[in-house]
XYZ file of C-alpha atoms in Angstrom:
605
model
C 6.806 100.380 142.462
C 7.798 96.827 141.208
C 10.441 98.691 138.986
C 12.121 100.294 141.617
C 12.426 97.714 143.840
C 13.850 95.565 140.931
C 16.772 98.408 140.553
C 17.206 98.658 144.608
C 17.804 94.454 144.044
C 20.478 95.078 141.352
C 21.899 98.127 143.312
C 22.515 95.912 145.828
C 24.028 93.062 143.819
C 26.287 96.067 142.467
C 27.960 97.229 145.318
C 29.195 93.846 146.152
C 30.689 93.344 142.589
C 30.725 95.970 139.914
C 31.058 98.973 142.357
C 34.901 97.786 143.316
C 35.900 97.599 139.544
C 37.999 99.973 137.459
C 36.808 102.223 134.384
C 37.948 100.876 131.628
C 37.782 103.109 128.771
C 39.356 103.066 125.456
C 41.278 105.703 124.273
C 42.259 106.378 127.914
C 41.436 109.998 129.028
C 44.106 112.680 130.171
C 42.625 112.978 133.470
C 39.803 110.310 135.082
C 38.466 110.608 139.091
C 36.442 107.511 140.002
C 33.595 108.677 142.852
C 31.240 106.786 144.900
C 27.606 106.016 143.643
C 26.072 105.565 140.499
C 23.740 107.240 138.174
C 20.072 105.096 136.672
C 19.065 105.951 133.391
C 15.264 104.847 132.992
C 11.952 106.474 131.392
C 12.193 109.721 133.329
C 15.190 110.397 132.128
C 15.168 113.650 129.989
C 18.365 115.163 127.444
C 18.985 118.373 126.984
C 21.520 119.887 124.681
C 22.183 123.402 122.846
C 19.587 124.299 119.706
C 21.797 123.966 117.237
C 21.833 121.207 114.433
C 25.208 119.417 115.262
C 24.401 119.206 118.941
C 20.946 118.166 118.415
C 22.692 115.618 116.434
C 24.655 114.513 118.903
C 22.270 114.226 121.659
C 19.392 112.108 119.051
C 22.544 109.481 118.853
C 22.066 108.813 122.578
C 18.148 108.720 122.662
C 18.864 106.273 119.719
C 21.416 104.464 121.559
C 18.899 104.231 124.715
C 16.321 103.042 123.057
C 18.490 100.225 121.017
C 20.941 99.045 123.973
C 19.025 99.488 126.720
C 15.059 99.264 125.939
C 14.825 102.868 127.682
C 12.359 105.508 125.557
C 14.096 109.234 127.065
C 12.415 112.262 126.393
C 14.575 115.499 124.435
C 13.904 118.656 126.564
C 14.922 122.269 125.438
C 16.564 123.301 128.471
C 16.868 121.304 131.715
C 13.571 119.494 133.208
C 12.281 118.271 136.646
C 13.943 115.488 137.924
C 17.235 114.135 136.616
C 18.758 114.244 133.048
C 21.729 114.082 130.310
C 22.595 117.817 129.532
C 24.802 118.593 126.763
C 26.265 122.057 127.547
C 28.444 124.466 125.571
C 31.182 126.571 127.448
C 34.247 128.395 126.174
C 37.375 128.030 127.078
C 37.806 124.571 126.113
C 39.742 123.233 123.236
C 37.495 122.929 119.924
C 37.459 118.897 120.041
C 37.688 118.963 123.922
C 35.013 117.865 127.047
C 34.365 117.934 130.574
C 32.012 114.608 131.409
C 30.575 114.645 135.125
C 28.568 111.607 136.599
C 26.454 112.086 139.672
C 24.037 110.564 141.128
C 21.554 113.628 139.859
C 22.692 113.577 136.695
C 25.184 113.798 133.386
C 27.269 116.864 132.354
C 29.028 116.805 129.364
C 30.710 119.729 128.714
C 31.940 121.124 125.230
C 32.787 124.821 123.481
C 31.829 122.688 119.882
C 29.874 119.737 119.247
C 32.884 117.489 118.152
C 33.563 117.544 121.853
C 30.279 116.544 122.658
C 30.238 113.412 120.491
C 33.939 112.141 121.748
C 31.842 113.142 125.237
C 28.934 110.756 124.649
C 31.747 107.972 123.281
C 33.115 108.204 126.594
C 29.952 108.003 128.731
C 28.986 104.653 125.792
C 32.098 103.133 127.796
C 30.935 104.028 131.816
C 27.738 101.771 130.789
C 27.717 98.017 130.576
C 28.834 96.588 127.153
C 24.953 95.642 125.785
C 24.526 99.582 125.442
C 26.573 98.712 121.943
C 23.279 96.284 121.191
C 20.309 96.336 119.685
C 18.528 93.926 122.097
C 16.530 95.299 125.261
C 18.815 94.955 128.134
C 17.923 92.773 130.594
C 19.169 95.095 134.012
C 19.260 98.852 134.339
C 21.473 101.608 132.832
C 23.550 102.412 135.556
C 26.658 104.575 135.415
C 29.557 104.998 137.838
C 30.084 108.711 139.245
C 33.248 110.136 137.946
C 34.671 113.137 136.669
C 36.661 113.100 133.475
C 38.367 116.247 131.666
C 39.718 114.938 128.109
C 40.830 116.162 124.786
C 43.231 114.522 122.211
C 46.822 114.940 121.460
C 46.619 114.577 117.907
C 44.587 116.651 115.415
C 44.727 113.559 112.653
C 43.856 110.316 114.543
C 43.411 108.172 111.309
C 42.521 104.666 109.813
C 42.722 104.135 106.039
C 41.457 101.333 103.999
C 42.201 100.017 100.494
C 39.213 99.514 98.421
C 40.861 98.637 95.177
C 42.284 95.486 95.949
C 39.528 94.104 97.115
C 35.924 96.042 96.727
C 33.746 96.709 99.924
C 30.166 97.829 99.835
C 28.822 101.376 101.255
C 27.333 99.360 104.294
C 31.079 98.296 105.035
C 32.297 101.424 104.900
C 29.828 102.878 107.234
C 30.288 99.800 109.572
C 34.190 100.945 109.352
C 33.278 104.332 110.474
C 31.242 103.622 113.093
C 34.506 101.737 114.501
C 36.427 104.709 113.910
C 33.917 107.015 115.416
C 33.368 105.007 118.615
C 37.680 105.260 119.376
C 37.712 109.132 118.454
C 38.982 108.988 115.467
C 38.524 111.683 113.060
C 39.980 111.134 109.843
C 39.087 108.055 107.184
C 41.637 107.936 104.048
C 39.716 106.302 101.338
C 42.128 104.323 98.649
C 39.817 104.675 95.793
C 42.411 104.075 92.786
C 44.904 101.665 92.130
C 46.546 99.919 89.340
C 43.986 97.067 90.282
C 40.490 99.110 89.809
C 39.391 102.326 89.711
C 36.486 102.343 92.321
C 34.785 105.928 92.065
C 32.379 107.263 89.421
C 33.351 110.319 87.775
C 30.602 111.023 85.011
C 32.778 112.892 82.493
C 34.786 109.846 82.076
C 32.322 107.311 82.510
C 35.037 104.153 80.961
C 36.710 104.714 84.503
C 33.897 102.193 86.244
C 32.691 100.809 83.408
C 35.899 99.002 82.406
C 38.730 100.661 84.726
C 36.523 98.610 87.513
C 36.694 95.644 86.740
C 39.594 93.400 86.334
C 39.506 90.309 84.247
C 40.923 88.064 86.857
C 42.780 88.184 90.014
C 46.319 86.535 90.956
C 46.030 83.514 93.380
C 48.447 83.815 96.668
C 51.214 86.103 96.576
C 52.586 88.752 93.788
C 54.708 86.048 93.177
C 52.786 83.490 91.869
C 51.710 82.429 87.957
C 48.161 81.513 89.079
C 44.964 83.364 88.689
C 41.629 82.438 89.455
C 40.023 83.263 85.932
C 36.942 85.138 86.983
C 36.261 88.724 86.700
C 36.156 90.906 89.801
C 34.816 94.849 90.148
C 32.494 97.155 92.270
C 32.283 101.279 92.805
C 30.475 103.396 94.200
C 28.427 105.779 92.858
C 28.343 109.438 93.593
C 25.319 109.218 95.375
C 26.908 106.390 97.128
C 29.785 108.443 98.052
C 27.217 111.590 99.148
C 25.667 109.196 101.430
C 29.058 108.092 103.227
C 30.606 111.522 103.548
C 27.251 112.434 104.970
C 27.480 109.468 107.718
C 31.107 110.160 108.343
C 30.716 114.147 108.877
C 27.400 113.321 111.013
C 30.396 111.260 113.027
C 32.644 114.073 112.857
C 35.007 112.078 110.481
C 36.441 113.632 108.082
C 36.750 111.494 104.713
C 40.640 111.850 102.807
C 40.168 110.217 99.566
C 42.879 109.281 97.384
C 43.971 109.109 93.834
C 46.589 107.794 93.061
C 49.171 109.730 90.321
C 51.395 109.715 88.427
C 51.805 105.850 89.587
C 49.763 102.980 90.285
C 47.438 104.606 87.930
C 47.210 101.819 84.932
C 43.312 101.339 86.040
C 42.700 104.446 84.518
C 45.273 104.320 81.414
C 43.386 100.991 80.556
C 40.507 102.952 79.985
C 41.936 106.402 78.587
C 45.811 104.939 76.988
C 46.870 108.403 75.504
C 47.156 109.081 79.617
C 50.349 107.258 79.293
C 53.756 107.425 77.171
C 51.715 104.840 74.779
C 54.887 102.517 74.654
C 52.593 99.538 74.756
C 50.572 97.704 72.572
C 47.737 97.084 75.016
C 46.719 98.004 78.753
C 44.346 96.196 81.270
C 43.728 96.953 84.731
C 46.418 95.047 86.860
C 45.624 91.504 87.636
C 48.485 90.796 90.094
C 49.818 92.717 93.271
C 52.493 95.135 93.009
C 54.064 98.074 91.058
C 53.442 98.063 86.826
C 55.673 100.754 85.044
C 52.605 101.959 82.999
C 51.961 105.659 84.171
C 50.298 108.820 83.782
C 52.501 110.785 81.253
C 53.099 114.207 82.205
C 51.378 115.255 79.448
C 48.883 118.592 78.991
C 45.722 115.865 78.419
C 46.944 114.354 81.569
C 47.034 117.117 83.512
C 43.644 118.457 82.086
C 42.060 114.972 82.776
C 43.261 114.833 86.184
C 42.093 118.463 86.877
C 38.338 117.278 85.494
C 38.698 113.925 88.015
C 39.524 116.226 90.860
C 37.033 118.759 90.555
C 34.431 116.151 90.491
C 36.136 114.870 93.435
C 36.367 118.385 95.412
C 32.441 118.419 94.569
C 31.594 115.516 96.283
C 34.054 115.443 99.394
C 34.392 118.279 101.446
C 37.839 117.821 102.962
C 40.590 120.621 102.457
C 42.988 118.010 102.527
C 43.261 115.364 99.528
C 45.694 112.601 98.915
C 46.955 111.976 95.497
C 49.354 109.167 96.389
C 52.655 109.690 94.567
C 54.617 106.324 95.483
C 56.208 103.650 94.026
C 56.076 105.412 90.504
C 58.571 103.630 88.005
C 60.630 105.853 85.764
C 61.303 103.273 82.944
C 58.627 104.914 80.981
C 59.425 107.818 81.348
C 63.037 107.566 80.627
C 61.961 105.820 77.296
C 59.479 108.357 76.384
C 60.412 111.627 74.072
C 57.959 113.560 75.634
C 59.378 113.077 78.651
C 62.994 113.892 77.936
C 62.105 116.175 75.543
C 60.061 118.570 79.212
C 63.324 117.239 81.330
C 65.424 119.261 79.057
C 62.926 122.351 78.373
C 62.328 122.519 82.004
C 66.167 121.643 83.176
C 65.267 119.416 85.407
C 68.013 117.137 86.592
C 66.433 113.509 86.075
C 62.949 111.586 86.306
C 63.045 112.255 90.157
C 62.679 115.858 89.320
C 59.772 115.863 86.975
C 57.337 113.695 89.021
C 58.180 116.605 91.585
C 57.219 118.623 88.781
C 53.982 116.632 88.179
C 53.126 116.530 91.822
C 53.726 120.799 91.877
C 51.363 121.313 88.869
C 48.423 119.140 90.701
C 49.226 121.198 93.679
C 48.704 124.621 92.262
C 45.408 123.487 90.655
C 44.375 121.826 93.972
C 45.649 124.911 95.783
C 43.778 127.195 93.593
C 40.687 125.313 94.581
C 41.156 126.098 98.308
C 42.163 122.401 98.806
C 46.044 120.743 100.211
C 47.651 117.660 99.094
C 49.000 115.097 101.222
C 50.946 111.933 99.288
C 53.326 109.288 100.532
C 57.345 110.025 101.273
C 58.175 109.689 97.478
C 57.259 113.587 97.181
C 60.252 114.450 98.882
C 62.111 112.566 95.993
C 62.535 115.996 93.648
C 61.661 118.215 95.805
C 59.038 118.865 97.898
C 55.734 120.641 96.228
C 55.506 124.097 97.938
C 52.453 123.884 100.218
C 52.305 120.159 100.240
C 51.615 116.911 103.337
C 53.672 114.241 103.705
C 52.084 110.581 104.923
C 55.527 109.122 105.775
C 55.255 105.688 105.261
C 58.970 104.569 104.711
C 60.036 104.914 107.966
C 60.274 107.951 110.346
C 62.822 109.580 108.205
C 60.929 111.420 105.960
C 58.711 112.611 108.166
C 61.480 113.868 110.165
C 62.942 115.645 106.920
C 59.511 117.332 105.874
C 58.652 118.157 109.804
C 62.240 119.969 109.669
C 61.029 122.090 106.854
C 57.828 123.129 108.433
C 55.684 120.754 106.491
C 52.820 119.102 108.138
C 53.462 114.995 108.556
C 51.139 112.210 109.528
C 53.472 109.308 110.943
C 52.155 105.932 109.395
C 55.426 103.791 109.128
C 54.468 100.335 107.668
C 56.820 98.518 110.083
C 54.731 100.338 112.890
C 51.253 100.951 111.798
C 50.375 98.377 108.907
C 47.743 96.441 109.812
C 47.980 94.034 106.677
C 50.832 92.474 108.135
C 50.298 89.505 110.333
C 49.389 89.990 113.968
C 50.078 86.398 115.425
C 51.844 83.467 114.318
C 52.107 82.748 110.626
C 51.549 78.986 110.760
C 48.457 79.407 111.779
C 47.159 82.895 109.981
C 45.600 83.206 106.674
C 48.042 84.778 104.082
C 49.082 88.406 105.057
C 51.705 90.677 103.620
C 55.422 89.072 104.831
C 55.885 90.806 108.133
C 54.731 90.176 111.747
C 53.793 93.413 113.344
C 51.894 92.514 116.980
C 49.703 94.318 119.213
C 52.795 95.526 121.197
C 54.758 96.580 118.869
C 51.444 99.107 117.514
C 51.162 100.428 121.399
C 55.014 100.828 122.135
C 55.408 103.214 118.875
C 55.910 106.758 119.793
C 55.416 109.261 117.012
C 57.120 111.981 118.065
C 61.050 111.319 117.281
C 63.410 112.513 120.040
C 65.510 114.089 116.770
C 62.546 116.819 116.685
C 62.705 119.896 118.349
C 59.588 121.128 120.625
C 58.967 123.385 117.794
C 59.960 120.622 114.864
C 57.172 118.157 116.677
C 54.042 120.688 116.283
C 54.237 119.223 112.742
C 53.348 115.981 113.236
C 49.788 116.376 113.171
C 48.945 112.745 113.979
C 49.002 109.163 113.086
C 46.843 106.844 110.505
C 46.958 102.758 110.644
C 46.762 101.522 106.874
C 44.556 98.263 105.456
C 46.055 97.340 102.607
C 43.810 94.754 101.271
C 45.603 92.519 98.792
C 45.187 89.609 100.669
C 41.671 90.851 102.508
C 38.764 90.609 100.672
C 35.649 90.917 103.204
C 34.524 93.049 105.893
C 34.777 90.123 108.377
C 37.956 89.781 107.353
C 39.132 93.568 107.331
C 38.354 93.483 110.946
C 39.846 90.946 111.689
C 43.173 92.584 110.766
C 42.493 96.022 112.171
C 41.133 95.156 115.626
C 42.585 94.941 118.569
C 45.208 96.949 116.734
C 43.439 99.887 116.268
C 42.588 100.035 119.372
C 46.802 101.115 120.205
C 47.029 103.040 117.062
C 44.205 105.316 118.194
C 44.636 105.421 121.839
C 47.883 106.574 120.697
C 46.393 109.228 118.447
C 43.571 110.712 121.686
C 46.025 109.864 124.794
C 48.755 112.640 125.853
C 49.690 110.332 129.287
C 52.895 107.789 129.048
C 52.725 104.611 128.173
C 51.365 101.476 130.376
C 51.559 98.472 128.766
C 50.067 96.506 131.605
C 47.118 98.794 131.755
C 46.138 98.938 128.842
C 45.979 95.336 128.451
C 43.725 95.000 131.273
C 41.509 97.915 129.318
C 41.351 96.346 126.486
C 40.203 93.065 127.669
C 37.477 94.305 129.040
C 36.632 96.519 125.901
C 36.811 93.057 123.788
C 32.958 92.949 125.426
C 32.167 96.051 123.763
C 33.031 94.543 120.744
C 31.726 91.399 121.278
C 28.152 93.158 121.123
C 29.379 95.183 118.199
C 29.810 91.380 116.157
C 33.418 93.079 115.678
C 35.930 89.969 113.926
C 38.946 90.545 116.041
C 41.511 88.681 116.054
C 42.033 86.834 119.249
C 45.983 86.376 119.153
C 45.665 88.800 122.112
C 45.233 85.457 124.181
C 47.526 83.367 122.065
C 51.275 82.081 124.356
C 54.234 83.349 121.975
C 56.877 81.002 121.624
C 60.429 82.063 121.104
C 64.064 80.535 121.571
C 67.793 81.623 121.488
C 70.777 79.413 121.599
C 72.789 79.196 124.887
C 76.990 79.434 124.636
C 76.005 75.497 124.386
C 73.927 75.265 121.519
C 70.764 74.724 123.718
C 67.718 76.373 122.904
C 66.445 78.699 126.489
C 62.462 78.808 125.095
C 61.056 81.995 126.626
C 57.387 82.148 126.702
C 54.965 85.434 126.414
C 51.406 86.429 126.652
C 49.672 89.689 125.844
C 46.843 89.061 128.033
C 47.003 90.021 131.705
C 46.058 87.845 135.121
C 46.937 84.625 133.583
C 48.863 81.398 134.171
C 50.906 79.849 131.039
C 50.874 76.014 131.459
C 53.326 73.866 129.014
C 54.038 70.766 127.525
C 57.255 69.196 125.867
C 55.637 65.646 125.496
C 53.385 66.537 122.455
C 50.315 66.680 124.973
C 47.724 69.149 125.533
C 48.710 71.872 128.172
C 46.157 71.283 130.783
C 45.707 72.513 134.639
C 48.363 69.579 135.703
C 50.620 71.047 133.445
C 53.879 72.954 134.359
C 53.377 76.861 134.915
C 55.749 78.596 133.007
C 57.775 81.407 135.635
C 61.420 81.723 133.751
C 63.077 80.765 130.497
C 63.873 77.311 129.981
C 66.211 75.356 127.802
C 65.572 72.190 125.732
C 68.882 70.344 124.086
C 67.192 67.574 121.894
C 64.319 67.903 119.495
C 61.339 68.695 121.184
C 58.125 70.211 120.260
C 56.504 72.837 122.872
C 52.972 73.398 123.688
C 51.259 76.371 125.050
C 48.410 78.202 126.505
C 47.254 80.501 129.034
C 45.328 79.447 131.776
C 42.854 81.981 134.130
C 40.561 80.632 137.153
C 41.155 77.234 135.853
C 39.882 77.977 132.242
C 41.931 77.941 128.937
C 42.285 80.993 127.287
C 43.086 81.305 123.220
C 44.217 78.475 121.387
C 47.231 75.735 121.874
C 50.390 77.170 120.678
C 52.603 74.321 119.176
C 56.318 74.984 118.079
C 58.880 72.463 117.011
C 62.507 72.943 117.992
């Protein structure tokens, strides 16, 4: 009795604030109908869902989920109980990653013709509770859930964040942590950099010198690819194949499927450090790379190469079950190769026109052997430089174009241009950032992209299968840290990925605020910058800077100062675009309710 009257206290305390506010979900679904009253989750609760493994699955997460965010022990049912309950229901007719979510007052639908559509379901009905449900600390108020109706599926098949583990080495709890992120924005896809010229970060038994020297480099370049210092100590880490068992088994129980990469013919001097007859053996000595960047020692296109690359990737096929795998093939040097007799000796015998056209003769031979094992290759734009391998993906990072060009000849493309969808690049001002890659690629600029170029037919478009942000983690080298980079950014890249609707800047802003409390439970490291003032300035036809003053945050006031003072609440509000004509330097900051938001902005002009 005491309990219910506690919930009739907060149900009255609701309708006077929470009941008026918006649903604020992240990706946004295709079609969302907000209805009066709310539904209580407590101990007589009961789920229900279909017998079958996956959906059993599905439906433990959320009596997990209960139990951890909200201090509320549900009972599993086989089919649908007294009282009210969670039902997980297959139907037909519905696309295979598709669901139908329904909120009454009696109860929770979620509809679904597979299970995949069930789990982006129960992400969705994560998001109609309060943020704490992401915690693992007994609430201290109900589960209550606003009515609604929502019918969603996504627009992309390949909604996709990749991370670099050979730069910088991140354990198996990390990458589960990462895929739990991916899982809980509907992503489905998690490309796995796991060789580089910088460490080779997988074990593959018949070649055992690949981890226990091609993992470890003897030291590691201080600041950029530029500079002459390194920081003398040795640096390494891989995972082992029960390791990787474990995380394919996490990400598929996430419906995630795991792309891993190896890199060929280039960035691939890890692995000649450890096996040099790999290469055109033009140098004296190899060791795994110790700076950033592209090194000119690469896999020879040799039969041992070819034969030790076909032993790496059927250990690899063993462990990951993905039809699609990504052997890389960018930024490969041709010095080598054009130096090598081998090599111009197959050129000739083969009469192929230059070194262009026998890594497109490399990448064709992996192909057919990947092929031939029921598996596709995917690689970066360079395999158009050749000609493109028969059955062959293209990750077109360049730019659109090639993308466009391989979409135009029916190949399947996953848009992931690094001026677009980067996320090593720095995401707020560089004064005041940590060393990223040398590019500024913001929050808006992530949301605005569209991936579907006008210069595509209807027809032409069907092969973009989707989009994929990219860690690169040269200059990232924790988990705290790889977060920080990839969220809020993410956030655009995927909604972008699930969302068919146009785009509303303003909205989503407002969406995504509130979803920073989601991830404010979660511990997530986001960056902030999404409250940061951005300064800029043009010169007039007088030579006078007009400052012009932005904010990515909605609902807020920007107050400025040109005296070197704080901005404070007596501060001007910024409206228009000003201009300065004598040295000045500008302070900013948004303001809401009387409260500074974000940091002071300070620019000197």
């Amino acid at each position: 009795m005491k309990k219910h009257i506690e919930i009739l206290i907060f149900l009255f305390a609701l309708s006077i604030t929470a009941c008026a506010t918006e649903i604020d979900i992240i990706p946004q679904p295709q079609k969302l109908k907000v209805q009066n009253g709310m539904f209580i989750i407590d101990e007589m609760t009961w789920i229900s869902a279909p017998s079958d493994r996956d959906y059993q699955r599905v439906a433990s997460f959320l009596k997990d989920r209960l139990s951890k965010g909200a201090g509320i022990s549900v009972r599993m049912v086989n089919d649908r109980a007294k009282g009210s309950g969670i039902t997980f229901s297959r139907v037909n007719g519905l696309g295979k990653e598709a669901y139908r979510l329904k909120v009454t007052a009696s109860g929770i639908v979620i509809e679904s013709s597979q299970a995949n559509g069930a789990f982006y379901g129960l992400q969705t009905l994560y998001q109609l509770m309060s943020p704490e449900i992401y915690g693992n600390k007994r609430a201290a108020k109900p589960c209550m859930v606003k009515c609604c109706g929502i019918e969603d599926s996504p627009r992309f098949s390949w909604r996709g964040l990749q991370l670099d583990v050979c730069s910088h080495f991140f354990g198996p709890d990390g990458i589960k942590r990462y895929l739990d992120l991916i899982a809980m924005h509907k992503g489905n896809v998690f490309h796995w950099h796991l060789t580089e010229d910088q460490g080779w970060r997988i074990q593959i038994k018949r070649y055992p010198l690949l981890t226990e020297k091609g993992s470890i480099r003897k030291e590691t370049v201080v600041g950029t690819y530029k500079s002459k210092i390194y920081d003398g100590k040795p640096y390494g880490g891989f995972y082992t194949q029960d390791e990787i068992r474990s995380i394919v088994k996490y990400a598929a129980d996430r419906f995630i499927t795991i792309i891993p990469e190896i890199e060929m013919p280039g960035h691939s001097l890890a692995a000649v450090s450890c096996y040099p007859e790999l290469s055109c053996q033009l140098e004296d000595k190899y060791e795994v790379g110790t700076r950033w960047g592209i090194y000119r020692q690469v896999y020879c296109p040799k039969e041992n190469t070819f034969k030790f690359l076909e032993n790496v990737l059927g250990e690899i096929f063993a462990l990951f079950p993905s039809k699609i795998i990504h052997i890389g093939g960018d930024e490969c040097p041709k010095s080598s190769w054009k130096k090598c007799p081998h090599c111009q000796a197959l050129i000739k015998k083969l009469g192929l026109k230059d070194e262009f056209g026998l890594q497109s003769y490399f990448i064709q031979r992996i192909e057919k052997y990947a092929n031939s094992k029921g598996r596709t290759i995917i690689g970066w734009d360079e395999l158009l430089q050749g000609g493109l391998a028969p059955n062959a993906m293209v990750m077109s990072w360049l730019g659109e174009e090639s993308g466009i060009k391989a979409a135009k000849m029916h190949h399947k493309v996953v848009m992931t241009p690094y001026t677009k969808y980067y996320l090593d690049y720095y995401q707020a001002n560089p004064a005041t950032e940590q060393l990223c890659q040398d590019r500024e690629t913001n929050l808006r600029t992530m949301y605005d992209y569209n991936p579907l170029p006008d210069t595509l037919s209807e027809e032409e478009r069907q092969y973009i299968v989707g989009v994929q942000g990219c860690v690169w983690t040269e200059y990232i080298p924790d988990m705290r840290r790889v977060e920080y980079m990839a969220f809020p950014r993410a956030c655009a890249i995927l909604e972008t990925a699930w969302t068919k609707s146009s785009k509303d800047w303003q909205a989503f802003t407002r969406r995504l605020e509130y979803h920073m409390n989601r991830l404010n439970v979660l511990n997530v490291n986001y960056c902030r910058a999404f409250y940061d003032v951005e300064i800029t300035a043009h010169d007039d036809d007088r030579w006078d800077k007009v400052i012009t003053m932005t904010v990515d945050c909605p609902d807020v006031v920007i107050r400025f100062t040109t005296d070197g003072s704080e901005p404070s609440m007596q501060s001007p509000a910024y409206a228009i675009p000003f201009t300065i004509n004598q040295a000045q330097v500008v302070k900013a900051r948004a303001f809401r309710n009387g409260q500074p938001l974000g940091k002071t902005v300070s620019k000197g002009f």
